[in-house]
Coordinates of C-alpha atoms (C1' of nucleotides) in Angstrom, one line a residue:
Chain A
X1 CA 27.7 -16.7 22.6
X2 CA 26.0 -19.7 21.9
X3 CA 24.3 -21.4 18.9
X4 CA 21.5 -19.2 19.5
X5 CA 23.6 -16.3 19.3
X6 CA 25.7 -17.5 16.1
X7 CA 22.5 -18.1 14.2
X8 CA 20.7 -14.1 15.2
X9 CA 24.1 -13.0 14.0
X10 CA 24.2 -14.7 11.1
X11 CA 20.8 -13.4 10.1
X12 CA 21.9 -9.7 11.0
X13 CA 24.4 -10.6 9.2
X14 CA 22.8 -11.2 5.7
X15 CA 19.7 -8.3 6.1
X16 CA 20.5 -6.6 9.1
X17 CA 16.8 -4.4 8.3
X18 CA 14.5 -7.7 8.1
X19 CA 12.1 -8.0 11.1
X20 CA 13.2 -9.4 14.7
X21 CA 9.9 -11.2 14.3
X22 CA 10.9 -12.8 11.2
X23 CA 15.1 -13.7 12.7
X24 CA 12.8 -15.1 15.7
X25 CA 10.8 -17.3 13.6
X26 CA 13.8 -18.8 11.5
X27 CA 16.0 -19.3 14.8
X28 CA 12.9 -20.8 16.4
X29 CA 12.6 -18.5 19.5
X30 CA 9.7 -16.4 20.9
X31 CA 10.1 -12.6 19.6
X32 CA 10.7 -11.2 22.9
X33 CA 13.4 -13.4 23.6
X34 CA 15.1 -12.9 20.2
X35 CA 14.3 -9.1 21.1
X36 CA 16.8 -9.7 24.2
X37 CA 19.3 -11.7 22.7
X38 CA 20.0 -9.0 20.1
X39 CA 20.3 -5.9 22.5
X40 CA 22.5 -8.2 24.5
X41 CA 25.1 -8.7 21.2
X42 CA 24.5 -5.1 20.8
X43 CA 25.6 -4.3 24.5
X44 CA 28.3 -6.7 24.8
X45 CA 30.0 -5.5 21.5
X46 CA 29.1 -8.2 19.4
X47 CA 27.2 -6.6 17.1
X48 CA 29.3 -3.4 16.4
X49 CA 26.2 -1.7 14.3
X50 CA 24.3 -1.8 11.2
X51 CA 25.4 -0.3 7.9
X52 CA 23.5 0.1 4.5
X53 CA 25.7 -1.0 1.6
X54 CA 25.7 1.2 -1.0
X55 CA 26.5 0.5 -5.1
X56 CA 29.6 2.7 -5.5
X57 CA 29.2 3.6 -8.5
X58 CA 26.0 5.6 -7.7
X59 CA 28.0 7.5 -5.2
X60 CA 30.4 9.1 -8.3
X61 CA 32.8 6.5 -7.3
X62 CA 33.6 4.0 -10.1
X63 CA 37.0 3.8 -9.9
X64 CA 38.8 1.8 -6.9
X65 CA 42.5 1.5 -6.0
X66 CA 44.6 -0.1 -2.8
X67 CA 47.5 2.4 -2.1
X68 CA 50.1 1.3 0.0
X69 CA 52.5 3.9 1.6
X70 CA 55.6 4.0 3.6
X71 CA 56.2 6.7 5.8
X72 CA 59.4 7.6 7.7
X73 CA 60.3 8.0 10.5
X74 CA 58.0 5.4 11.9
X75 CA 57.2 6.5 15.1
X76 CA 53.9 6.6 16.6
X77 CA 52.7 10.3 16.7
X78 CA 53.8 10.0 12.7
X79 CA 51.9 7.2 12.6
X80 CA 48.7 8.5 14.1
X81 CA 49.0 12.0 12.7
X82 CA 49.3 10.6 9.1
X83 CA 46.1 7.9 10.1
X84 CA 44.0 10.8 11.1
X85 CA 44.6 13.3 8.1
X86 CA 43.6 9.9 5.5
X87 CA 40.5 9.5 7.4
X88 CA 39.5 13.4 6.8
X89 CA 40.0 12.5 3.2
X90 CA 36.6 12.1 1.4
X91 CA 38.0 9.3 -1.3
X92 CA 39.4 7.2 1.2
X93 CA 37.1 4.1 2.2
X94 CA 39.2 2.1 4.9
X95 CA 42.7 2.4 6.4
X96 CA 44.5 -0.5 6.8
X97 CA 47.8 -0.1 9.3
X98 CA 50.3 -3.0 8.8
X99 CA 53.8 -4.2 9.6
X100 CA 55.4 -5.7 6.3
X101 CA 57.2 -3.8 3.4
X102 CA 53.8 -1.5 3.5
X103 CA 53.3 0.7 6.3
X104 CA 49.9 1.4 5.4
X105 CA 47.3 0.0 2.6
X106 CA 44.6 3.0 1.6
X107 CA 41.6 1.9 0.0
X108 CA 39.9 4.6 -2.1
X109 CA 37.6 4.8 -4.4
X110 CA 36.8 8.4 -6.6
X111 CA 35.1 9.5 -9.8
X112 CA 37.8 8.3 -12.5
X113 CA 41.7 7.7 -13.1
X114 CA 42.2 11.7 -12.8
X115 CA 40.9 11.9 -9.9
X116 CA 42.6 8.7 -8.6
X117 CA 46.1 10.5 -10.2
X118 CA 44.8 13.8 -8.7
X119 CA 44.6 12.0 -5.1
X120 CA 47.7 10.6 -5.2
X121 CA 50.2 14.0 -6.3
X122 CA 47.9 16.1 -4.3
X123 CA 47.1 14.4 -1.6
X124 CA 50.3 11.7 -1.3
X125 CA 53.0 13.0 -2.8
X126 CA 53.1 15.9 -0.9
X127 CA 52.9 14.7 2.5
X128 CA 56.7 14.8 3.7
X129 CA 56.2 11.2 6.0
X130 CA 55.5 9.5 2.7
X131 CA 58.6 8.2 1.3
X132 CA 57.2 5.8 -1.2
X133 CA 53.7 4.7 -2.5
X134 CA 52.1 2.1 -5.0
X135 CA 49.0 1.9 -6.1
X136 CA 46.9 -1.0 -7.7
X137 CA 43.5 -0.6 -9.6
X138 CA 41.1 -2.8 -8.1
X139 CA 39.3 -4.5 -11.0
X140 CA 36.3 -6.5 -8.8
X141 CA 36.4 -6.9 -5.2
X142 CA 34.8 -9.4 -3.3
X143 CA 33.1 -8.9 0.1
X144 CA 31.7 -11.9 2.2
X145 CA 28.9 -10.5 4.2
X146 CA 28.2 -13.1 6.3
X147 CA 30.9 -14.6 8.6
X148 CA 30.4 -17.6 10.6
X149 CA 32.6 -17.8 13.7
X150 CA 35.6 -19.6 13.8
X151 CA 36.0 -22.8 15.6
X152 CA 38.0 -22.0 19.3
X153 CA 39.0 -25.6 20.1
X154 CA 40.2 -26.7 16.7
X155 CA 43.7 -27.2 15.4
X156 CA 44.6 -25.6 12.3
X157 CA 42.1 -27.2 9.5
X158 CA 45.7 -28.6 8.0
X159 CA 46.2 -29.6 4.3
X160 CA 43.4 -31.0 2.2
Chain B
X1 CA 19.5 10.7 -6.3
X2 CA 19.0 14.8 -5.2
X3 CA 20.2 15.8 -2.0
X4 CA 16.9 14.3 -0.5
X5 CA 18.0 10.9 -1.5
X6 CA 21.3 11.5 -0.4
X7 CA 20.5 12.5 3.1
X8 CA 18.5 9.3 3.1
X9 CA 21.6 7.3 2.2
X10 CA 23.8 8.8 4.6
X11 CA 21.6 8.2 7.8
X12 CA 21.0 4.2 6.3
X13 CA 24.6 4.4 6.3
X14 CA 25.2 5.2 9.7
X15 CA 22.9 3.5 11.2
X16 CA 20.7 0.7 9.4
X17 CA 18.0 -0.1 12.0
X18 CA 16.6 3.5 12.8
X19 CA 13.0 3.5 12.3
X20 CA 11.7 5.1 8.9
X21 CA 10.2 7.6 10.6
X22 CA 13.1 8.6 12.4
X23 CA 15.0 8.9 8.7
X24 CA 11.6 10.9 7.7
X25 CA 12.1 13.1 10.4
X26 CA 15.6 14.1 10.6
X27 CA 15.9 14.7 7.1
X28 CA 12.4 16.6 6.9
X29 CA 9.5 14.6 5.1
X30 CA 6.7 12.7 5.5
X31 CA 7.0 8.8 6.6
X32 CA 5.5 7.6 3.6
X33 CA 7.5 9.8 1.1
X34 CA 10.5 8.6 2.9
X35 CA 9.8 5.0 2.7
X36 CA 8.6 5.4 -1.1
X37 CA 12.2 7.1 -1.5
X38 CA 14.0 4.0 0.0
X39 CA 12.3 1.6 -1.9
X40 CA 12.9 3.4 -4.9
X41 CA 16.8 3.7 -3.7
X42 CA 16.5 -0.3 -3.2
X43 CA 14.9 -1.1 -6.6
X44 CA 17.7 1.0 -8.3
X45 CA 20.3 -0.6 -6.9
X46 CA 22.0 2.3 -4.9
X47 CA 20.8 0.6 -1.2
X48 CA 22.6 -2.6 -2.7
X49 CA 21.8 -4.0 1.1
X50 CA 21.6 -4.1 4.9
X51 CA 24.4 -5.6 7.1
X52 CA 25.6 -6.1 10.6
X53 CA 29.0 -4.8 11.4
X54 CA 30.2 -8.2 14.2
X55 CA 33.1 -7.8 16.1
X56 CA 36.2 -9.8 14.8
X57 CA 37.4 -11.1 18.2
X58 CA 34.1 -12.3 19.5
X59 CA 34.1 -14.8 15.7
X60 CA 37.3 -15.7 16.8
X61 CA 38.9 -14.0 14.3
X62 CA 41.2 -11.7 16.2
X63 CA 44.1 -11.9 13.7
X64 CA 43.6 -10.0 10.7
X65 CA 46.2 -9.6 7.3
X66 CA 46.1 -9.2 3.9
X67 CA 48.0 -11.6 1.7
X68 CA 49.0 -10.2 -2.1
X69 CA 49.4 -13.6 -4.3
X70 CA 50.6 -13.7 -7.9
X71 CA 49.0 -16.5 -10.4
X72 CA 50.1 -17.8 -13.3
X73 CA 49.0 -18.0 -16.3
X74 CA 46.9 -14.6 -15.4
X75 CA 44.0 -15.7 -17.7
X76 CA 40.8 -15.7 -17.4
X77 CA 39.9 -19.0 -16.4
X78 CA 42.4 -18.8 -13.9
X79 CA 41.7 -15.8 -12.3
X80 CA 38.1 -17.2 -12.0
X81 CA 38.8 -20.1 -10.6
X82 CA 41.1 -18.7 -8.0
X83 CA 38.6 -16.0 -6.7
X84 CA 36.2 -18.8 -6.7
X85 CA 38.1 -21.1 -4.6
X86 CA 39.2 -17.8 -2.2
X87 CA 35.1 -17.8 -2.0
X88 CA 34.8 -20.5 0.1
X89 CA 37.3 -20.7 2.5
X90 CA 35.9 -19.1 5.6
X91 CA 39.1 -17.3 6.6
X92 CA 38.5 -14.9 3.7
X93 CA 36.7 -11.5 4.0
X94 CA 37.7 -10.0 1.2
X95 CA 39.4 -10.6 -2.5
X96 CA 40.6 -7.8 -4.8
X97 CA 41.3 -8.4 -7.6
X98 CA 44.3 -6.0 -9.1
X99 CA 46.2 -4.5 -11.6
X100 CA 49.9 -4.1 -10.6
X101 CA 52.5 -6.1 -9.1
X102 CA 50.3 -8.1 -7.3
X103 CA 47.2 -10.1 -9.0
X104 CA 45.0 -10.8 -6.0
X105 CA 44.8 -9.0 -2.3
X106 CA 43.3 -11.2 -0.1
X107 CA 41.7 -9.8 3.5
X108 CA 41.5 -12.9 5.9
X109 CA 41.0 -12.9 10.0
X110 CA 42.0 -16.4 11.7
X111 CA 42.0 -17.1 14.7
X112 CA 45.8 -16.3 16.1
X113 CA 49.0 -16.7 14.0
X114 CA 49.2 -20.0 14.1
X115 CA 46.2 -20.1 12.2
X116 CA 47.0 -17.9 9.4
X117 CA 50.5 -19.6 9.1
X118 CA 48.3 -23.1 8.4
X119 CA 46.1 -21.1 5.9
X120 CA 49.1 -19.7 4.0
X121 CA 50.9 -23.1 3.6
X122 CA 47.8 -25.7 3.3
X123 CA 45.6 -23.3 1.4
X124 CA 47.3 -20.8 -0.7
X125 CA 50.5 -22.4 -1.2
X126 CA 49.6 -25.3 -2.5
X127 CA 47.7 -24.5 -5.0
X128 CA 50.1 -24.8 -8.2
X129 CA 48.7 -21.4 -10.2
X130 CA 50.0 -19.4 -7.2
X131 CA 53.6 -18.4 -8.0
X132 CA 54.5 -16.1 -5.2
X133 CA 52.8 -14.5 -2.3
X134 CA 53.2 -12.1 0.3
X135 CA 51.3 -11.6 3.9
X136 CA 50.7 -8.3 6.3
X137 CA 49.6 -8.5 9.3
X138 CA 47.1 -5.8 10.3
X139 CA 47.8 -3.7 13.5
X140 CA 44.4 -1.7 12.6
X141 CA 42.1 -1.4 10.1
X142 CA 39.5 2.1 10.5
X143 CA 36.7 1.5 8.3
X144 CA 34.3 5.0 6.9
X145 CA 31.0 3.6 7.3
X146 CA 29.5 6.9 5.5
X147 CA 30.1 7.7 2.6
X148 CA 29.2 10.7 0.7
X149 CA 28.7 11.1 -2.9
X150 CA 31.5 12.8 -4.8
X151 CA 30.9 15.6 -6.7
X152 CA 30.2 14.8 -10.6
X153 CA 30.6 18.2 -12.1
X154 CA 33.8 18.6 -10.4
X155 CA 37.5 19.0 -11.5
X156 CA 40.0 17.1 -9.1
X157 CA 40.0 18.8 -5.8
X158 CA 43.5 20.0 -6.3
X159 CA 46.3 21.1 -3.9
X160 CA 45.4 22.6 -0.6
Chain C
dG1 C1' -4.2 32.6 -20.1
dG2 C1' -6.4 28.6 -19.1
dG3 C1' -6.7 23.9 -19.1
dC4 C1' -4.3 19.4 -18.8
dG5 C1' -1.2 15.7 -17.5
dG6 C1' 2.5 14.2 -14.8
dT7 C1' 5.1 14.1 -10.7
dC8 C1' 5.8 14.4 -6.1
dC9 C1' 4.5 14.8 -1.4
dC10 C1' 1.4 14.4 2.4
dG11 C1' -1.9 12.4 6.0
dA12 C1' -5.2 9.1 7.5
dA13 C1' -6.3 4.2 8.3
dC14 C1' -5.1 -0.5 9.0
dG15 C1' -2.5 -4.3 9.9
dA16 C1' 2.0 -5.7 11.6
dA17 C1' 6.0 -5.1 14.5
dG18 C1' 8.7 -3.4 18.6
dT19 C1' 8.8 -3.3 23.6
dT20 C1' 7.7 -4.2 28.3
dC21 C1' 6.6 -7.1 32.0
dG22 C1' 4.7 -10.7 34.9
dG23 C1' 4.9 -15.4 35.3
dC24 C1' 6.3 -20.1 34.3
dG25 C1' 9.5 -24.0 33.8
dC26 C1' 13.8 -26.0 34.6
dA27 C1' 18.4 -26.9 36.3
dG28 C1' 21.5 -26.6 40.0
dC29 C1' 22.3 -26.8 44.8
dG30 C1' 21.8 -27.0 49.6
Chain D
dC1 C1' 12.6 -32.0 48.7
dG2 C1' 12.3 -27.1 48.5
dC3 C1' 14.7 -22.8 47.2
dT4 C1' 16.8 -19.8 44.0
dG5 C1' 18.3 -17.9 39.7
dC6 C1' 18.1 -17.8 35.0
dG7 C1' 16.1 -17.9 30.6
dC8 C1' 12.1 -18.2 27.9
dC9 C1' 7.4 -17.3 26.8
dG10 C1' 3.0 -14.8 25.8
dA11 C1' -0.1 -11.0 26.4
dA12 C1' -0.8 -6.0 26.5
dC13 C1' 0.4 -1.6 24.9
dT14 C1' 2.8 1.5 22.0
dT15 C1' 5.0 2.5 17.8
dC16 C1' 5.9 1.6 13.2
dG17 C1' 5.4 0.0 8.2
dT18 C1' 2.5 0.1 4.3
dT19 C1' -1.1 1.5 1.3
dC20 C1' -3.9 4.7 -1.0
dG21 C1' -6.6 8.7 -2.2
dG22 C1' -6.2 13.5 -2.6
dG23 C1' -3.9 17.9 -3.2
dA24 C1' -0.1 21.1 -4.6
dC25 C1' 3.2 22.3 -8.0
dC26 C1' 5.1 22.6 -12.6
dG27 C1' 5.8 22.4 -17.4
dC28 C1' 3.4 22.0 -21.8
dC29 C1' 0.3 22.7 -25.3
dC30 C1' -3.7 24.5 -27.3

DNA sequence: GGGCGGTCCCGAACGAAGTTCGGCGCAGCG
DNA sequence: CGCTGCGCCGAACTTCGTTCGGGACCGCCC
């Protein structure tokens, strides 16, 4: 994982569909060689896959909301059980499982605010693990494509 | 968008860097109607992109949370300038911006704890417009990489 | 009913890209 | 000084992206 590396992911990164002639050009590296380097990331678990991106809104999914949930007790088999039947849930984007107040943070997104208050008394409420849920419209949300890896050596960038 | 267009979507989706003609084929049409079909897709906004999915740990980012941070005054300028600064500190991955308790959730990956301790205190708390914040560590995070369209016609799915 | 325009899809042709592989240069080491 | 291993390169071959002309289907209007 050199510089090399850093910079083919970074290109992947930003159009994962442009041409490994072109990445091989900007990185200044022969084609085959960029060719190698990329089914090495691939193979080593680097580069995890490649993913269209697709406008939500086109998908009949306008409306986007962070649920977070507790669930009791908070053992592991509830824990996985309750993790598997959210990701057979068609609204629900990304699971997040944390320790804090929130057991879990749901991030869904569905057709409109029934279906949002549909999702959460149908599909929630009536689970007997939850004990308690919140939910938050999301009004924009952000997403970095690209990230650059962080330094290994350094201390903590500190204040300023 | 018809169920052609859809199909189309779903195998971009899943996997980015398939040929064309592999797309054309699976879904049943001719290599040029299925390219005309994705740039039409592109042009319209749906395909919004192309992006590699990197591994956290190999950026040296194997610590993930998501911190919920309350500003004041929640005005416009404010709120702007906050998810601008969020913008370019590399720690961040992600910023929704809410309605509910919380004002802004913020996905970050650092390094190790350490790490996201010095982010909390030299980035977020200092800045005067943050009155109160919250972090969660995340044990997992299980991200849908497909997702289908939601029906349009359709009242909410109801119970069962 | 027949002609007409529009839309969508297909297949061929051409240039460009992916993929493989033999060889070269270089650094490290004995 | 020579040997070895590793990584990079460039050429050859296959596959793919891209364009474009033609044909099928459908609705519309005369």
């Amino acid at each position: 994982m050199d510089e090399l590396d850093s910079a083919i992911v970074r290109h992947l990164q930003e159009d994962a569909r442009q041409s490994n002639r072109d990445i091989a050009r900007k990185v200044g590296i022969a084609p085959s060689t960029c060719l190698e380097r990329t089914r090495l990331l691939r193979e080593r678990g680097v580069i995890r896959g490649y993913h269209a991106d697709i406008d939500l809104p086109s998908l009949n999914r306008g409306v986007q909301a962070i649920v977070s949930a507790q669930v009791r007790p908070l053992s592991r088999v509830v824990i996985d059980a309750f993790q598997r039947s959210l990701g057979e849930l068609p609204e629900v984007m990304s699971v997040f499982v944390t320790a804090g107040s929130d057991d879990f943070l749901i991030h869904v997104s569905v057709r409109d605010i029934d279906h949002l208050h549909a999702f959460l008394a149908d599909r929630l409420a009536v689970r007997k693990e939850v004990v308690g849920f919140r939910s938050s419209i999301i009004f924009r949300h952000i997403h970095r494509t690209v990230l650059e890896p962080l330094p290994d050596n350094g201390k903590s960038p500190g204040p300023r």
